[in-house]
Amino acid sequence: MQISTIIGLVAGLLSLVVGMVLKGAPLVSLVNNPAAYVIILVGTAATIFMAFPMNEVKRVPKLFGIIFKNQTLLDKKELVRMFMEWASITRREGLLALESKVEEIDNSFLRNGMRMIIDGNDQEFVQDVLMEDINATEERHRSGALIFSQAGMYAPTLGVLGAVVGLIAALADLSDMEKLSHAIAGAFIATVLGIFTGYVLWHPMANKLKRMSKAEVEVKLMMVEGLLSIQSGVSTMAISQKLAVFLTPAESAELEADQGGGGSGEQEG
C-alpha cells in the first residue's frame, strides 16, 4: 500500500472530526445528512461524466488503485550498473552479445528498446520510437490526473450549491426557530464536504498522480539515454557519468561507493 496516501487520508479525516469537536459542532451532522452526500459525491461524478469521454472515465477505478498502491519502478542505481555491464559486454563482443540478456529484462519499455538496437535499427529511429512511447505515456497520465483536478475544482462549488438548497429548505418554514437553526447548520454540511473532498482528496490525488508520472518518465528517459549510449559504443565510465545526472546526490554517492568497493574490477574485465 502507498503509506503516504493512507496517512494523508487518515490525517485529513481526523483534522475534520477533531476540528468539529473542538469547535463544538455536532458530529452527527456529518452522518445524518444524506442530501449533502448526494449533492457532492453524485454531483461531482456527474461533472466528470460531462467533462470527459467514457473511455477516460472508465480508468478512474484503476487510477484509485495506482494512488493507493506503491509505485514499482526499476531502481536508478541498479539501472546504471546494468547499463555499465551491458556497455562492457558490447565493447568486448558487440551488440549481438546482448541478445541473451533481452529475455532477462522485466521492463517492457527497456526490453523493446534493447531489441531495437540489437536488430540494428538507426539510432534516430530508436530514439523517435522510444520518445513517442514516453509522450503517449505522459499524455495518458496527464488525462488521468486531470480528472481528479477537475473533480477538485467542481466539488467546492457544488458544496455552495448544497448549502443553498439546504437554506431553501430551512427557510421554507420559519415557525419553529430551534428547528430552523438546526436546518441552517445542516445546510452548511454540504459546503464542508465540498471543500473537504476538493482540497483534501481530489486535488492532492491529482498531484500524486502527476508526481508518480514524473518519476516513471524520468526512469524511461534514463533508459533511452542508456540504450543510445550503448548503441554508440561508449565506455562503461562514460555511460556511468551520463546516467549519473538522473540520480540524486545521495544515490550518486552510494553508486560511487559501490563502484569503489568492487566496480573497478568489473570495468576492467
mmCIF file of C-alpha atoms in Angstrom:
data_model
loop_
_atom_site.group_PDB
_atom_site.id
_atom_site.type_symbol
_atom_site.label_atom_id
_atom_site.label_comp_id
_atom_site.label_asym_id
_atom_site.label_seq_id
_atom_site.Cartn_x
_atom_site.Cartn_y
_atom_site.Cartn_z
ATOM 1 C CA MET A 1 0.000 0.000 0.000
ATOM 2 C CA GLN A 2 1.049 3.606 -0.619
ATOM 3 C CA ILE A 3 1.604 4.571 3.022
ATOM 4 C CA SER A 4 1.656 8.321 2.338
ATOM 5 C CA THR A 5 -1.839 8.128 0.814
ATOM 6 C CA ILE A 6 -3.152 6.269 3.866
ATOM 7 C CA ILE A 7 -1.510 8.745 6.249
ATOM 8 C CA GLY A 8 -2.908 11.694 4.325
ATOM 9 C CA LEU A 9 -6.411 10.233 4.218
ATOM 10 C CA VAL A 10 -6.483 9.380 7.929
ATOM 11 C CA ALA A 11 -4.933 12.714 8.935
ATOM 12 C CA GLY A 12 -7.420 14.602 6.769
ATOM 13 C CA LEU A 13 -10.409 12.830 8.312
ATOM 14 C CA LEU A 14 -9.023 13.322 11.805
ATOM 15 C CA SER A 15 -8.475 17.028 11.191
ATOM 16 C CA LEU A 16 -12.106 17.419 10.160
ATOM 17 C CA VAL A 17 -13.554 15.378 13.026
ATOM 18 C CA VAL A 18 -11.283 16.819 15.736
ATOM 19 C CA GLY A 19 -11.783 20.330 14.391
ATOM 20 C CA MET A 20 -15.550 19.954 14.604
ATOM 21 C CA VAL A 21 -15.302 18.600 18.150
ATOM 22 C CA LEU A 22 -13.072 21.480 19.267
ATOM 23 C CA LYS A 23 -15.473 23.973 17.728
ATOM 24 C CA GLY A 24 -18.441 22.266 19.358
ATOM 25 C CA ALA A 25 -20.069 21.316 16.077
ATOM 26 C CA PRO A 26 -22.234 18.162 16.318
ATOM 27 C CA LEU A 27 -20.541 15.236 14.593
ATOM 28 C CA VAL A 28 -23.919 13.665 13.945
ATOM 29 C CA SER A 29 -24.411 16.331 11.266
ATOM 30 C CA LEU A 30 -21.815 14.538 9.152
ATOM 31 C CA VAL A 31 -23.759 11.274 9.050
ATOM 32 C CA ASN A 32 -27.409 12.283 9.170
ATOM 33 C CA ASN A 33 -27.324 14.487 6.081
ATOM 34 C CA PRO A 34 -27.619 12.145 3.082
ATOM 35 C CA ALA A 35 -28.712 15.007 0.824
ATOM 36 C CA ALA A 36 -25.288 16.631 1.214
ATOM 37 C CA TYR A 37 -23.510 13.428 0.183
ATOM 38 C CA VAL A 38 -25.785 13.018 -2.821
ATOM 39 C CA ILE A 39 -25.199 16.586 -3.991
ATOM 40 C CA ILE A 40 -21.416 16.460 -3.501
ATOM 41 C CA LEU A 41 -20.490 12.898 -4.485
ATOM 42 C CA VAL A 42 -23.102 12.246 -7.168
ATOM 43 C CA GLY A 43 -22.814 15.827 -8.405
ATOM 44 C CA THR A 44 -19.023 15.554 -8.700
ATOM 45 C CA ALA A 45 -19.364 12.250 -10.539
ATOM 46 C CA ALA A 46 -21.878 13.891 -12.887
ATOM 47 C CA THR A 47 -19.465 16.714 -13.722
ATOM 48 C CA ILE A 48 -16.720 14.189 -14.511
ATOM 49 C CA PHE A 49 -19.017 12.303 -16.876
ATOM 50 C CA MET A 50 -19.915 15.591 -18.527
ATOM 51 C CA ALA A 51 -16.299 16.742 -18.804
ATOM 52 C CA PHE A 52 -14.548 13.582 -20.020
ATOM 53 C CA PRO A 53 -15.221 10.905 -22.635
ATOM 54 C CA MET A 54 -16.287 7.495 -21.390
ATOM 55 C CA ASN A 55 -13.028 5.773 -22.283
ATOM 56 C CA GLU A 56 -11.204 8.081 -19.841
ATOM 57 C CA VAL A 57 -13.848 7.877 -17.103
ATOM 58 C CA LYS A 58 -13.551 4.075 -17.171
ATOM 59 C CA ARG A 59 -9.988 4.427 -15.955
ATOM 60 C CA VAL A 60 -10.992 6.037 -12.629
ATOM 61 C CA PRO A 61 -11.074 2.753 -10.613
ATOM 62 C CA LYS A 62 -7.617 1.881 -11.947
ATOM 63 C CA LEU A 63 -6.366 5.368 -11.034
ATOM 64 C CA PHE A 64 -7.577 4.892 -7.463
ATOM 65 C CA GLY A 65 -5.618 1.645 -7.398
ATOM 66 C CA ILE A 66 -2.488 3.476 -8.560
ATOM 67 C CA ILE A 67 -2.893 6.109 -5.845
ATOM 68 C CA PHE A 68 -3.219 3.522 -3.078
ATOM 69 C CA LYS A 69 -0.507 1.111 -4.292
ATOM 70 C CA ASN A 70 3.248 1.504 -4.131
ATOM 71 C CA GLN A 71 4.820 2.521 -7.420
ATOM 72 C CA THR A 72 7.144 -0.187 -8.719
ATOM 73 C CA LEU A 73 9.972 1.328 -10.745
ATOM 74 C CA LEU A 74 13.410 -0.002 -11.559
ATOM 75 C CA ASP A 75 15.994 1.309 -9.117
ATOM 76 C CA LYS A 76 18.071 4.023 -10.798
ATOM 77 C CA LYS A 77 21.344 2.861 -9.261
ATOM 78 C CA GLU A 78 20.642 -0.674 -10.463
ATOM 79 C CA LEU A 79 19.922 0.696 -13.935
ATOM 80 C CA VAL A 80 23.314 2.409 -14.026
ATOM 81 C CA ARG A 81 25.035 -0.818 -13.003
ATOM 82 C CA MET A 82 23.047 -2.748 -15.598
ATOM 83 C CA PHE A 83 23.948 -0.365 -18.417
ATOM 84 C CA MET A 84 27.592 -0.366 -17.375
ATOM 85 C CA GLU A 85 27.613 -4.153 -17.587
ATOM 86 C CA TRP A 86 25.924 -4.095 -20.991
ATOM 87 C CA ALA A 87 28.318 -1.420 -22.252
ATOM 88 C CA SER A 88 31.258 -3.570 -21.192
ATOM 89 C CA ILE A 89 29.836 -6.621 -22.992
ATOM 90 C CA THR A 90 29.099 -4.554 -26.119
ATOM 91 C CA ARG A 91 32.609 -3.135 -26.334
ATOM 92 C CA ARG A 92 34.141 -6.615 -25.984
ATOM 93 C CA GLU A 93 31.758 -8.734 -28.053
ATOM 94 C CA GLY A 94 29.431 -6.413 -29.972
ATOM 95 C CA LEU A 95 25.709 -5.605 -29.700
ATOM 96 C CA LEU A 96 24.583 -9.114 -30.692
ATOM 97 C CA ALA A 97 26.137 -10.444 -27.488
ATOM 98 C CA LEU A 98 23.317 -8.687 -25.589
ATOM 99 C CA GLU A 99 20.684 -10.903 -27.209
ATOM 100 C CA SER A 100 20.925 -13.383 -24.339
ATOM 101 C CA LYS A 101 20.133 -10.561 -21.888
ATOM 102 C CA VAL A 102 16.881 -9.465 -23.551
ATOM 103 C CA GLU A 103 14.604 -12.109 -22.033
ATOM 104 C CA GLU A 104 16.003 -11.358 -18.577
ATOM 105 C CA ILE A 105 14.613 -7.811 -18.734
ATOM 106 C CA ASP A 106 11.284 -7.473 -16.892
ATOM 107 C CA ASN A 107 10.512 -3.932 -18.059
ATOM 108 C CA SER A 108 8.716 -3.981 -21.440
ATOM 109 C CA PHE A 109 9.911 -0.473 -22.418
ATOM 110 C CA LEU A 110 13.553 -1.360 -21.798
ATOM 111 C CA ARG A 111 13.165 -4.771 -23.430
ATOM 112 C CA ASN A 112 11.681 -3.296 -26.608
ATOM 113 C CA GLY A 113 14.405 -0.666 -26.780
ATOM 114 C CA MET A 114 17.080 -3.309 -26.367
ATOM 115 C CA ARG A 115 15.586 -5.388 -29.174
ATOM 116 C CA MET A 116 15.567 -2.389 -31.492
ATOM 117 C CA ILE A 117 19.246 -1.611 -31.018
ATOM 118 C CA ILE A 118 20.230 -5.298 -31.308
ATOM 119 C CA ASP A 119 18.267 -5.522 -34.570
ATOM 120 C CA GLY A 120 20.484 -2.777 -35.951
ATOM 121 C CA ASN A 121 17.891 -0.006 -36.274
ATOM 122 C CA ASP A 122 19.111 3.526 -36.894
ATOM 123 C CA GLN A 123 19.789 5.460 -33.674
ATOM 124 C CA GLU A 124 17.470 8.300 -34.666
ATOM 125 C CA PHE A 125 14.681 5.789 -35.349
ATOM 126 C CA VAL A 126 15.173 4.127 -31.959
ATOM 127 C CA GLN A 127 15.115 7.481 -30.197
ATOM 128 C CA ASP A 128 11.971 8.587 -32.049
ATOM 129 C CA VAL A 129 10.087 5.388 -31.213
ATOM 130 C CA LEU A 130 11.047 5.448 -27.540
ATOM 131 C CA MET A 131 10.274 9.165 -27.134
ATOM 132 C CA GLU A 132 6.877 8.693 -28.796
ATOM 133 C CA ASP A 133 6.193 5.960 -26.262
ATOM 134 C CA ILE A 134 7.145 8.324 -23.432
ATOM 135 C CA ASN A 135 4.992 11.133 -24.864
ATOM 136 C CA ALA A 136 1.995 8.793 -25.117
ATOM 137 C CA THR A 137 2.546 7.689 -21.524
ATOM 138 C CA GLU A 138 2.739 11.295 -20.323
ATOM 139 C CA GLU A 139 -0.466 12.204 -22.149
ATOM 140 C CA ARG A 140 -2.290 9.210 -20.697
ATOM 141 C CA HIS A 141 -1.095 10.094 -17.197
ATOM 142 C CA ARG A 142 -1.967 13.759 -17.717
ATOM 143 C CA SER A 143 -5.560 12.937 -18.625
ATOM 144 C CA GLY A 144 -5.879 10.727 -15.540
ATOM 145 C CA ALA A 145 -4.582 13.435 -13.195
ATOM 146 C CA LEU A 146 -6.836 15.990 -14.902
ATOM 147 C CA ILE A 147 -9.928 14.002 -13.901
ATOM 148 C CA PHE A 148 -9.054 14.410 -10.227
ATOM 149 C CA SER A 149 -8.004 18.050 -10.531
ATOM 150 C CA GLN A 150 -11.306 18.835 -12.268
ATOM 151 C CA ALA A 151 -13.202 16.993 -9.520
ATOM 152 C CA GLY A 152 -11.319 19.136 -7.003
ATOM 153 C CA MET A 153 -12.407 22.258 -8.834
ATOM 154 C CA TYR A 154 -16.087 21.275 -9.079
ATOM 155 C CA ALA A 155 -16.624 19.830 -5.570
ATOM 156 C CA PRO A 156 -16.311 23.087 -3.545
ATOM 157 C CA THR A 157 -18.730 24.856 -5.883
ATOM 158 C CA LEU A 158 -21.180 22.004 -5.514
ATOM 159 C CA GLY A 159 -20.793 22.494 -1.761
ATOM 160 C CA VAL A 160 -22.113 26.025 -2.175
ATOM 161 C CA LEU A 161 -24.972 24.638 -4.254
ATOM 162 C CA GLY A 162 -25.750 22.140 -1.486
ATOM 163 C CA ALA A 163 -25.773 24.915 1.114
ATOM 164 C CA VAL A 164 -28.174 26.987 -0.986
ATOM 165 C CA VAL A 165 -30.506 24.011 -1.416
ATOM 166 C CA GLY A 166 -30.354 23.399 2.343
ATOM 167 C CA LEU A 167 -31.126 27.037 3.117
ATOM 168 C CA ILE A 168 -34.096 26.998 0.753
ATOM 169 C CA ALA A 169 -35.486 24.006 2.641
ATOM 170 C CA ALA A 170 -34.693 25.576 6.041
ATOM 171 C CA LEU A 171 -36.289 28.941 5.263
ATOM 172 C CA ALA A 172 -39.421 27.345 3.876
ATOM 173 C CA ASP A 173 -40.740 27.020 7.442
ATOM 174 C CA LEU A 174 -39.940 29.820 9.905
ATOM 175 C CA SER A 175 -42.462 28.791 12.553
ATOM 176 C CA ASP A 176 -40.009 26.780 14.686
ATOM 177 C CA MET A 177 -36.800 28.747 15.322
ATOM 178 C CA GLU A 178 -34.985 25.849 17.017
ATOM 179 C CA LYS A 179 -35.719 23.576 14.076
ATOM 180 C CA LEU A 180 -34.678 26.385 11.739
ATOM 181 C CA SER A 181 -31.283 26.780 13.435
ATOM 182 C CA HIS A 182 -30.561 23.048 13.096
ATOM 183 C CA ALA A 183 -31.651 23.111 9.474
ATOM 184 C CA ILE A 184 -29.355 26.038 8.679
ATOM 185 C CA ALA A 185 -26.427 24.316 10.402
ATOM 186 C CA GLY A 186 -27.125 21.158 8.437
ATOM 187 C CA ALA A 187 -27.279 23.117 5.195
ATOM 188 C CA PHE A 188 -23.604 24.038 5.505
ATOM 189 C CA ILE A 189 -22.514 20.405 5.820
ATOM 190 C CA ALA A 190 -22.617 20.253 2.022
ATOM 191 C CA THR A 191 -20.144 23.141 1.883
ATOM 192 C CA VAL A 192 -17.878 21.350 4.373
ATOM 193 C CA LEU A 193 -17.985 18.148 2.318
ATOM 194 C CA GLY A 194 -17.398 20.011 -0.928
ATOM 195 C CA ILE A 195 -14.332 21.847 0.370
ATOM 196 C CA PHE A 196 -13.001 18.755 2.168
ATOM 197 C CA THR A 197 -13.288 16.408 -0.811
ATOM 198 C CA GLY A 198 -11.990 19.041 -3.218
ATOM 199 C CA TYR A 199 -8.931 20.197 -1.313
ATOM 200 C CA VAL A 200 -8.111 17.201 0.895
ATOM 201 C CA LEU A 201 -8.912 14.386 -1.546
ATOM 202 C CA TRP A 202 -9.217 15.224 -5.248
ATOM 203 C CA HIS A 203 -6.564 17.935 -5.724
ATOM 204 C CA PRO A 204 -3.915 16.076 -3.666
ATOM 205 C CA MET A 205 -4.698 12.840 -5.537
ATOM 206 C CA ALA A 206 -4.214 14.655 -8.846
ATOM 207 C CA ASN A 207 -0.869 15.946 -7.620
ATOM 208 C CA LYS A 208 0.207 12.457 -6.527
ATOM 209 C CA LEU A 209 -0.605 11.060 -9.968
ATOM 210 C CA LYS A 210 1.479 13.832 -11.557
ATOM 211 C CA ARG A 211 4.425 13.094 -9.261
ATOM 212 C CA MET A 212 4.218 9.364 -9.960
ATOM 213 C CA SER A 213 4.062 10.054 -13.693
ATOM 214 C CA LYS A 214 7.128 12.301 -13.448
ATOM 215 C CA ALA A 215 9.057 9.567 -11.628
ATOM 216 C CA GLU A 216 8.156 6.973 -14.279
ATOM 217 C CA VAL A 217 9.079 9.291 -17.135
ATOM 218 C CA GLU A 218 12.454 10.074 -15.535
ATOM 219 C CA VAL A 219 13.292 6.373 -15.373
ATOM 220 C CA LYS A 220 12.256 5.895 -19.011
ATOM 221 C CA LEU A 221 14.352 8.866 -20.137
ATOM 222 C CA MET A 222 17.257 7.323 -18.273
ATOM 223 C CA MET A 223 16.678 4.084 -20.176
ATOM 224 C CA VAL A 224 16.636 5.936 -23.511
ATOM 225 C CA GLU A 225 19.941 7.638 -22.712
ATOM 226 C CA GLY A 226 21.470 4.337 -21.652
ATOM 227 C CA LEU A 227 20.287 2.452 -24.738
ATOM 228 C CA LEU A 228 21.504 5.128 -27.145
ATOM 229 C CA SER A 229 24.842 5.262 -25.339
ATOM 230 C CA ILE A 230 25.273 1.501 -25.669
ATOM 231 C CA GLN A 231 24.365 1.719 -29.344
ATOM 232 C CA SER A 232 27.039 4.416 -29.753
ATOM 233 C CA GLY A 233 29.616 2.139 -28.138
ATOM 234 C CA VAL A 234 30.599 4.416 -25.244
ATOM 235 C CA SER A 235 32.756 3.144 -22.383
ATOM 236 C CA THR A 236 31.407 1.937 -19.047
ATOM 237 C CA MET A 237 32.802 5.022 -17.296
ATOM 238 C CA ALA A 238 31.232 7.366 -19.848
ATOM 239 C CA ILE A 239 27.822 5.716 -19.549
ATOM 240 C CA SER A 240 28.073 5.933 -15.762
ATOM 241 C CA GLN A 241 28.797 9.657 -15.981
ATOM 242 C CA LYS A 242 25.954 10.264 -18.446
ATOM 243 C CA LEU A 243 23.374 8.414 -16.343
ATOM 244 C CA ALA A 244 24.576 9.901 -13.060
ATOM 245 C CA VAL A 245 22.703 13.124 -13.903
ATOM 246 C CA PHE A 246 19.444 11.254 -13.257
ATOM 247 C CA LEU A 247 20.495 10.341 -9.708
ATOM 248 C CA THR A 248 20.115 12.326 -6.517
ATOM 249 C CA PRO A 249 23.343 13.314 -4.711
ATOM 250 C CA ALA A 250 22.719 10.550 -2.157
ATOM 251 C CA GLU A 251 22.198 7.953 -4.898
ATOM 252 C CA SER A 252 25.324 9.129 -6.716
ATOM 253 C CA ALA A 253 27.350 8.794 -3.506
ATOM 254 C CA GLU A 254 26.042 5.264 -2.928
ATOM 255 C CA LEU A 255 26.855 4.284 -6.525
ATOM 256 C CA GLU A 256 30.361 5.710 -6.276
ATOM 257 C CA ALA A 257 30.907 3.837 -3.018
ATOM 258 C CA ASP A 258 29.750 0.575 -4.623
ATOM 259 C CA GLN A 259 31.958 1.116 -7.648
ATOM 260 C CA GLY A 260 34.907 1.946 -5.451
ATOM 261 C CA GLY A 261 34.354 -1.242 -3.453
ATOM 262 C CA GLY A 262 34.055 -3.665 -6.357
ATOM 263 C CA GLY A 263 33.074 -1.936 -9.569
ATOM 264 C CA SER A 264 36.576 -1.144 -10.857
ATOM 265 C CA GLY A 265 37.491 -4.771 -11.417
ATOM 266 C CA GLU A 266 34.255 -5.327 -13.331
ATOM 267 C CA GLN A 267 35.015 -2.385 -15.648
ATOM 268 C CA GLU A 268 38.465 -3.663 -16.410
ATOM 269 C CA GLY A 269 37.243 -7.168 -17.274
#
